[in-house]
Amino acid sequence: MANAFLFFLLLIFSSNIIFANIHACNQIERSSLMFLALTLSSPQLNWTSADCCNWEGITCNRDGWVTHLQLPSKGLKLKGGIFPSSSLANLTHLTHLNLSHNSLSGSLDQTEFFLSLNDLEILDLSYNLLSGVLPSSLPSSHIRMVDLSSNRLHGAVSSSFFQQAWNLTSFNVSNNTFSGPIPSSICRPSSSSLRHLDFSFNNFNGSISSGLVKCSKLQVFRAGHNYLSGSLPEDMFNSTTLEEISLPLNSLYGAVSDRISNLTHLTTLDLSYNQLSGVLPLHLGKLSKLKYILLDFNYLEGSLPLSLMNCTNLVELRMGSNNLGGDISMLNFSKLGQLSKLGLRKNNFTGILPSSLYSCKFLKAIQVNYNNLEVQIQPEILSFKSLSFLALGSNKGLTNVTGAMKILMGCKRLVFLSLASSFSGEEMPNGVEMADSNGFQNLRLLDLSSCNLSGIIPSWLSKLKMLQVLDLSGNRITGSIPSWLGTLPRLQTLLLDFNQLSGEFPKELCTLPMLVSGQAAGQVGRFYLELPIYFQPSADAITKQYNYLFFVPVIYLSHNCLSGNIPIEIGQLQLLQGLDFSANNFSGNIPDQISNLKYMERLDLSMNHLSGKIPASFTGLNFLSSFNVSYNNLGGRIPSGTQLQSFNASAFEGNQLCGAPLPKKCQTTKGADAPDMSTPDADTKEHQIPWFYVSVALGYITGFWGVCGPLVLMRKWRYAYYHFLDNVQDSFHVMIAKCMEA
């Protein structure tokens, strides 16, 4: 019995040794991994045990060969900046290589690395700092997924790169700087398993070649943010397995073929920011699985096809900035029960906003501004419990601003509200009911600009503690600027220009927390919106799209009737980037403290009654791109040696200024003791009495009359003086005669 027990223990011990040997790490591969660890500068990998199969990120097969090397998001960096191809090349049984989301650098153009990994199936080196061009071909015929996105790779993607890619299902090289055409041979009968292609955010050019139909299982095709041109290839609409076509921000043109209705599995169609024209496909509604239609910023025309309402799974519909039109009231939105975002801005739609829209209970964003719609705010809008984005301005018929605001205060999640160019000639809502309400507690942007509203700035705005942008420009608002505006904890952009405001600039505005403290501003962060907004810095600038609440920290008060001095406390607004006080009645000196606003990009103080000099400290405003102090009562020299000289002379005209860029030169006094007319004491020196010249004149007068006065008044002195002159004359003649005889 005892012998049997000992035999049993020996059997267990032997089996443990056998299994341990089965899983033991191959020593050659262990050495290669150790060499890899030595090439890393940070962080240190805890690879110290004898068996590398137990190391972090390492997986071995039963024979002890390394099959998985997976170290994503470890902060890995290389000491020499050279990709460790020789170390990885020895891992000949590797099937999965994932070093994504690190800081690895170097080039992938290492043939020994790619040629030796014959069993590689998954290659993920995304989100690193890899550079150079791609190798001539992929390393393995077994490879299924390649992700090289978000690196610094460049050059062309050659057709030979996919020669052995018979089992490739996903290929992603987005967010690099690849150029040239998208390879035409990527889809061929041998690559029938390909499902995912992503070429977006590169510099690819040329047209999209035909041949996608050869990828018979292709589901996702992305090539947005490139320089692609031409029309959409017709055979693309035969790839019936396609679920996503994303080609935004290219230069594609032509019409969208009605054959797109063949793509019955399509869920995402993004062709925004191209040059597409023509009418929308009549049978677009056959694509019943469509969730996202993004066709904004093209040249599409005609009306929305009625069949579009059959896309019952639609979540987001964006067709803004086109030439679309027609009566929108003909559309029945009641079928679109999943719709959450509707963007039809800047078109030519007419008619009444259909009441069927209120059936879309999940709507979070409505953007239909800049059309010819007849819009009214109805109580039914409160059925949108998740509504956070509403832009209805620049349409027809929007009236009753007080009633509209009372209703909208019930939209508890509203963040973005733009009703610009509406309610023409009405009075700013400022009743007791408004003041007692606690609505708009999440509102971050309020735009009532260009409405021609009268009245005063309403006090209920003081309760909007989340408000970051307030735009009341282009109205007829009177009264003074309320001091409580300075108590709004998140206010960063204040636009009150083109009104009839009077009084002084309140010093309380100089304590706005978001413009004073970088720490306070940093705590707010970006707030992402349900639909993008668009910002055009100037009339000739390119319109930019922002998916978050974009604002520039500015205070614009131009074209009002404000008076008094500009307070020196304005220097506390250190984060301010724009200040426009033009066309008011401000007087006094320009505060030297404005030079504390180091981030200032636009400063306009023109058309006021400001006096004194331009502060010499303005030389420290290094970010100024727009500057104007014209038509004031300023004098003296324009501070030189700064970028002020780079502005046009018109920015200084209408004053008594001198120096570049004005043609009028400043007068200077020669000599070492010449007064510096650009100093603060220059005016005093200019008006001092010239005592030196006065003393010279008095001395001359005293000497003259001291000698000549007695000769005129005393006869004896006069005879003696003439007698003296006769003697001098005689002596002079005798001396000349003797000299001539000699």
CSV table of C-alpha atoms in Angstrom, one decimal, residues 327-575:
chain,number,residue,atom,x,y,z
A,327,ASP,CA,-42.6,73.0,-48.4
A,328,ILE,CA,-41.4,71.2,-45.3
A,329,SER,CA,-44.9,70.9,-43.9
A,330,MET,CA,-45.5,68.1,-46.5
A,331,LEU,CA,-43.2,65.8,-44.6
A,332,ASN,CA,-44.6,63.4,-42.0
A,333,PHE,CA,-42.1,63.1,-39.2
A,334,SER,CA,-44.3,60.9,-37.1
A,335,LYS,CA,-42.7,57.8,-38.6
A,336,LEU,CA,-39.2,58.9,-37.4
A,337,GLY,CA,-39.6,57.8,-33.8
A,338,GLN,CA,-35.8,57.4,-33.3
A,339,LEU,CA,-34.8,60.8,-34.6
A,340,SER,CA,-32.7,62.7,-32.2
A,341,LYS,CA,-30.9,65.3,-34.3
A,342,LEU,CA,-32.4,67.4,-37.2
A,343,GLY,CA,-30.1,69.8,-39.0
A,344,LEU,CA,-31.6,71.7,-42.0
A,345,ARG,CA,-29.9,75.1,-41.5
A,346,LYS,CA,-29.2,77.5,-44.3
A,347,ASN,CA,-31.4,76.2,-47.1
A,348,ASN,CA,-34.6,77.5,-48.8
A,349,PHE,CA,-37.2,75.5,-47.0
A,350,THR,CA,-40.7,77.1,-46.8
A,351,GLY,CA,-43.9,76.3,-45.0
A,352,ILE,CA,-44.8,75.7,-41.4
A,353,LEU,CA,-42.6,73.6,-39.2
A,354,PRO,CA,-44.8,70.5,-39.2
A,355,SER,CA,-46.6,69.5,-36.0
A,356,SER,CA,-45.7,65.9,-36.7
A,357,LEU,CA,-42.2,66.8,-35.6
A,358,TYR,CA,-43.5,66.7,-32.0
A,359,SER,CA,-44.0,63.0,-32.4
A,360,CYS,CA,-40.2,62.6,-32.3
A,361,LYS,CA,-40.0,62.3,-28.5
A,362,PHE,CA,-36.2,61.6,-28.5
A,363,LEU,CA,-35.2,64.9,-30.3
A,364,LYS,CA,-32.2,66.4,-28.7
A,365,ALA,CA,-31.2,69.0,-31.3
A,366,ILE,CA,-33.2,71.1,-33.8
A,367,GLN,CA,-31.2,73.4,-36.2
A,368,VAL,CA,-33.5,74.9,-38.9
A,369,ASN,CA,-32.2,78.5,-38.8
A,370,TYR,CA,-31.6,80.5,-42.0
A,371,ASN,CA,-34.6,79.3,-44.0
A,372,ASN,CA,-37.9,80.8,-45.0
A,373,LEU,CA,-40.0,78.8,-42.5
A,374,GLU,CA,-42.9,80.0,-40.6
A,375,VAL,CA,-42.0,79.2,-37.0
A,376,GLN,CA,-43.7,79.7,-33.7
A,377,ILE,CA,-42.7,78.4,-30.3
A,378,GLN,CA,-45.6,76.1,-29.2
A,379,PRO,CA,-46.1,74.5,-25.8
A,380,GLU,CA,-45.8,71.1,-27.5
A,381,ILE,CA,-42.0,71.7,-27.6
A,382,LEU,CA,-42.0,70.7,-24.0
A,383,SER,CA,-42.6,67.1,-25.1
A,384,PHE,CA,-38.9,67.0,-26.1
A,385,LYS,CA,-37.7,66.0,-22.6
A,386,SER,CA,-34.0,65.8,-23.8
A,387,LEU,CA,-33.9,68.9,-26.0
A,388,SER,CA,-30.6,70.6,-25.4
A,389,PHE,CA,-29.9,72.4,-28.8
A,390,LEU,CA,-32.4,74.8,-30.5
A,391,ALA,CA,-31.7,77.1,-33.4
A,392,LEU,CA,-34.8,78.6,-35.0
A,393,GLY,CA,-33.6,82.1,-35.9
A,394,SER,CA,-33.5,83.9,-39.3
A,395,ASN,CA,-36.8,82.5,-40.4
A,396,LYS,CA,-40.2,84.2,-41.0
A,397,GLY,CA,-43.0,84.8,-38.6
A,398,LEU,CA,-41.3,84.1,-35.3
A,399,THR,CA,-43.1,86.5,-32.9
A,400,ASN,CA,-44.1,86.9,-29.2
A,401,VAL,CA,-40.6,86.8,-27.7
A,402,THR,CA,-42.1,87.0,-24.1
A,403,GLY,CA,-44.4,84.0,-24.7
A,404,ALA,CA,-41.6,82.1,-26.5
A,405,MET,CA,-39.1,82.6,-23.6
A,406,LYS,CA,-41.7,81.6,-21.0
A,407,ILE,CA,-42.4,78.3,-22.8
A,408,LEU,CA,-38.7,77.6,-23.5
A,409,MET,CA,-37.8,78.1,-19.8
A,410,GLY,CA,-39.6,74.8,-19.3
A,411,CYS,CA,-37.0,73.0,-21.4
A,412,LYS,CA,-34.9,72.0,-18.4
A,413,ARG,CA,-32.0,70.5,-20.4
A,414,LEU,CA,-31.7,73.4,-22.9
A,415,VAL,CA,-28.0,74.3,-23.3
A,416,PHE,CA,-27.9,76.2,-26.7
A,417,LEU,CA,-30.6,78.6,-27.7
A,418,SER,CA,-30.3,80.8,-30.8
A,419,LEU,CA,-33.3,82.9,-31.9
A,420,ALA,CA,-31.4,85.6,-33.8
A,421,SER,CA,-33.1,87.8,-36.3
A,422,SER,CA,-36.6,87.2,-35.0
A,423,PHE,CA,-39.3,89.0,-33.0
A,424,SER,CA,-38.6,92.2,-35.0
A,425,GLY,CA,-39.4,95.4,-33.1
A,426,GLU,CA,-40.8,93.7,-29.9
A,427,GLU,CA,-39.7,94.5,-26.4
A,428,MET,CA,-37.2,92.6,-24.4
A,429,PRO,CA,-39.0,90.2,-22.1
A,430,ASN,CA,-38.6,91.5,-18.6
A,431,GLY,CA,-41.9,90.8,-16.7
A,432,VAL,CA,-42.4,89.7,-13.2
A,433,GLU,CA,-43.2,86.1,-14.3
A,434,MET,CA,-39.8,86.0,-16.0
A,435,ALA,CA,-38.0,87.3,-13.0
A,436,ASP,CA,-39.6,84.8,-10.7
A,437,SER,CA,-38.9,81.8,-13.0
A,438,ASN,CA,-36.1,79.4,-12.4
A,439,GLY,CA,-35.8,78.3,-16.1
A,440,PHE,CA,-32.7,78.0,-18.2
A,441,GLN,CA,-30.6,76.7,-15.4
A,442,ASN,CA,-28.4,74.7,-17.9
A,443,LEU,CA,-28.3,77.3,-20.6
A,444,ARG,CA,-24.8,78.1,-21.8
A,445,LEU,CA,-25.5,80.1,-24.9
A,446,LEU,CA,-28.3,82.6,-25.5
A,447,ASP,CA,-28.4,84.4,-28.8
A,448,LEU,CA,-31.1,87.1,-29.3
A,449,SER,CA,-29.0,89.2,-31.7
A,450,SER,CA,-30.3,91.3,-34.6
A,451,CYS,CA,-33.9,91.2,-33.3
A,452,ASN,CA,-34.4,94.9,-33.0
A,453,LEU,CA,-35.7,94.5,-29.5
A,454,SER,CA,-36.2,97.5,-27.2
A,455,GLY,CA,-36.2,97.8,-23.5
A,456,ILE,CA,-33.4,97.2,-21.0
A,457,ILE,CA,-31.2,94.2,-20.3
A,458,PRO,CA,-33.6,91.9,-18.3
A,459,SER,CA,-32.8,91.1,-14.7
A,460,TRP,CA,-33.8,87.5,-15.0
A,461,LEU,CA,-30.5,86.9,-16.9
A,462,SER,CA,-28.7,87.3,-13.5
A,463,LYS,CA,-30.0,83.8,-12.5
A,464,LEU,CA,-28.3,82.0,-15.5
A,465,LYS,CA,-25.3,80.7,-13.5
A,466,MET,CA,-24.2,78.4,-16.4
A,467,LEU,CA,-24.3,81.1,-19.1
A,468,GLN,CA,-21.0,81.3,-21.0
A,469,VAL,CA,-22.1,83.3,-24.1
A,470,LEU,CA,-24.6,86.2,-24.1
A,471,ASP,CA,-25.3,87.8,-27.5
A,472,LEU,CA,-27.8,90.7,-27.4
A,473,SER,CA,-26.1,92.7,-30.2
A,474,GLY,CA,-28.0,94.4,-33.0
A,475,ASN,CA,-31.0,95.5,-30.9
A,476,ARG,CA,-32.4,98.8,-29.5
A,477,ILE,CA,-31.6,98.1,-25.9
A,478,THR,CA,-31.4,101.2,-23.7
A,479,GLY,CA,-30.4,102.0,-20.1
A,480,SER,CA,-27.1,101.2,-18.5
A,481,ILE,CA,-25.1,98.0,-18.4
A,482,PRO,CA,-26.2,96.2,-15.2
A,483,SER,CA,-23.4,95.6,-12.7
A,484,TRP,CA,-24.8,92.1,-11.9
A,485,LEU,CA,-23.4,90.9,-15.2
A,486,GLY,CA,-20.1,90.8,-13.4
A,487,THR,CA,-21.4,88.2,-11.0
A,488,LEU,CA,-22.2,85.5,-13.7
A,489,PRO,CA,-19.6,82.9,-12.8
A,490,ARG,CA,-19.2,81.4,-16.2
A,491,LEU,CA,-19.7,84.3,-18.6
A,492,GLN,CA,-16.8,84.6,-21.1
A,493,THR,CA,-18.3,86.2,-24.2
A,494,LEU,CA,-20.4,89.3,-23.9
A,495,LEU,CA,-21.8,90.9,-27.1
A,496,LEU,CA,-23.8,94.1,-26.6
A,497,ASP,CA,-22.7,96.0,-29.6
A,498,PHE,CA,-25.0,98.0,-31.9
A,499,ASN,CA,-27.5,99.0,-29.2
A,500,GLN,CA,-28.4,102.3,-27.4
A,501,LEU,CA,-26.8,101.6,-24.1
A,502,SER,CA,-25.7,104.6,-22.0
A,503,GLY,CA,-23.9,105.4,-18.8
A,504,GLU,CA,-20.4,104.2,-17.8
A,505,PHE,CA,-18.7,100.9,-18.1
A,506,PRO,CA,-19.4,99.1,-14.8
A,507,LYS,CA,-16.2,98.2,-12.9
A,508,GLU,CA,-17.9,95.0,-11.7
A,509,LEU,CA,-17.5,93.5,-15.2
A,510,CYS,CA,-13.7,93.7,-14.6
A,511,THR,CA,-14.2,90.9,-12.0
A,512,LEU,CA,-15.7,88.2,-14.3
A,513,PRO,CA,-14.2,85.0,-12.9
A,514,MET,CA,-13.8,83.3,-16.3
A,515,LEU,CA,-11.8,86.3,-17.7
A,516,VAL,CA,-9.7,86.9,-14.6
A,517,SER,CA,-8.6,83.5,-13.5
A,518,GLY,CA,-7.1,80.8,-15.7
A,519,GLN,CA,-7.8,78.3,-13.0
A,520,ALA,CA,-11.5,79.0,-13.1
A,521,ALA,CA,-11.6,78.9,-16.9
A,522,GLY,CA,-9.7,75.6,-16.9
A,523,GLN,CA,-12.3,73.9,-14.6
A,524,VAL,CA,-15.1,74.5,-17.1
A,525,GLY,CA,-13.6,72.6,-20.0
A,526,ARG,CA,-15.2,71.9,-23.3
A,527,PHE,CA,-18.9,71.2,-23.6
A,528,TYR,CA,-19.8,69.1,-26.6
A,529,LEU,CA,-23.0,69.9,-28.5
A,530,GLU,CA,-25.5,67.6,-30.1
A,531,LEU,CA,-25.0,69.4,-33.4
A,532,PRO,CA,-22.0,71.4,-34.7
A,533,ILE,CA,-21.9,75.2,-34.7
A,534,TYR,CA,-20.1,77.4,-37.2
A,535,PHE,CA,-17.8,80.3,-36.6
A,536,GLN,CA,-16.5,82.8,-39.2
A,537,PRO,CA,-13.9,85.2,-37.6
A,538,SER,CA,-14.3,87.7,-40.4
A,539,ALA,CA,-16.2,88.2,-43.7
A,540,ASP,CA,-13.4,86.9,-45.8
A,541,ALA,CA,-12.4,84.1,-43.5
A,542,ILE,CA,-13.2,80.4,-43.9
A,543,THR,CA,-16.2,79.2,-41.8
A,544,LYS,CA,-15.0,76.7,-39.2
A,545,GLN,CA,-17.1,73.9,-37.7
A,546,TYR,CA,-17.0,73.1,-34.0
A,547,ASN,CA,-18.6,70.2,-32.3
A,548,TYR,CA,-18.3,71.8,-28.9
A,549,LEU,CA,-19.4,75.1,-27.5
A,550,PHE,CA,-16.9,77.4,-29.1
A,551,PHE,CA,-16.4,80.9,-27.9
A,552,VAL,CA,-13.7,83.6,-27.9
A,553,PRO,CA,-13.3,85.5,-24.6
A,554,VAL,CA,-14.4,89.0,-25.7
A,555,ILE,CA,-16.4,92.0,-24.6
A,556,TYR,CA,-17.9,93.9,-27.6
A,557,LEU,CA,-19.7,97.2,-26.7
A,558,SER,CA,-19.3,99.1,-30.0
A,559,HIS,CA,-21.9,101.5,-31.4
A,560,ASN,CA,-23.6,102.5,-28.2
A,561,CYS,CA,-23.7,105.7,-26.2
A,562,LEU,CA,-21.4,104.8,-23.3
A,563,SER,CA,-19.4,107.5,-21.7
A,564,GLY,CA,-17.0,108.2,-18.9
A,565,ASN,CA,-13.5,106.8,-18.5
A,566,ILE,CA,-12.4,103.3,-19.3
A,567,PRO,CA,-11.7,102.0,-15.8
A,568,ILE,CA,-8.1,101.0,-14.9
A,569,GLU,CA,-9.6,97.8,-13.4
A,570,ILE,CA,-10.0,96.4,-16.9
A,571,GLY,CA,-6.4,95.2,-16.7
A,572,GLN,CA,-7.7,92.4,-14.4
A,573,LEU,CA,-9.4,90.6,-17.4
A,574,GLN,CA,-6.1,88.9,-18.2
A,575,LEU,CA,-7.8,86.1,-20.4
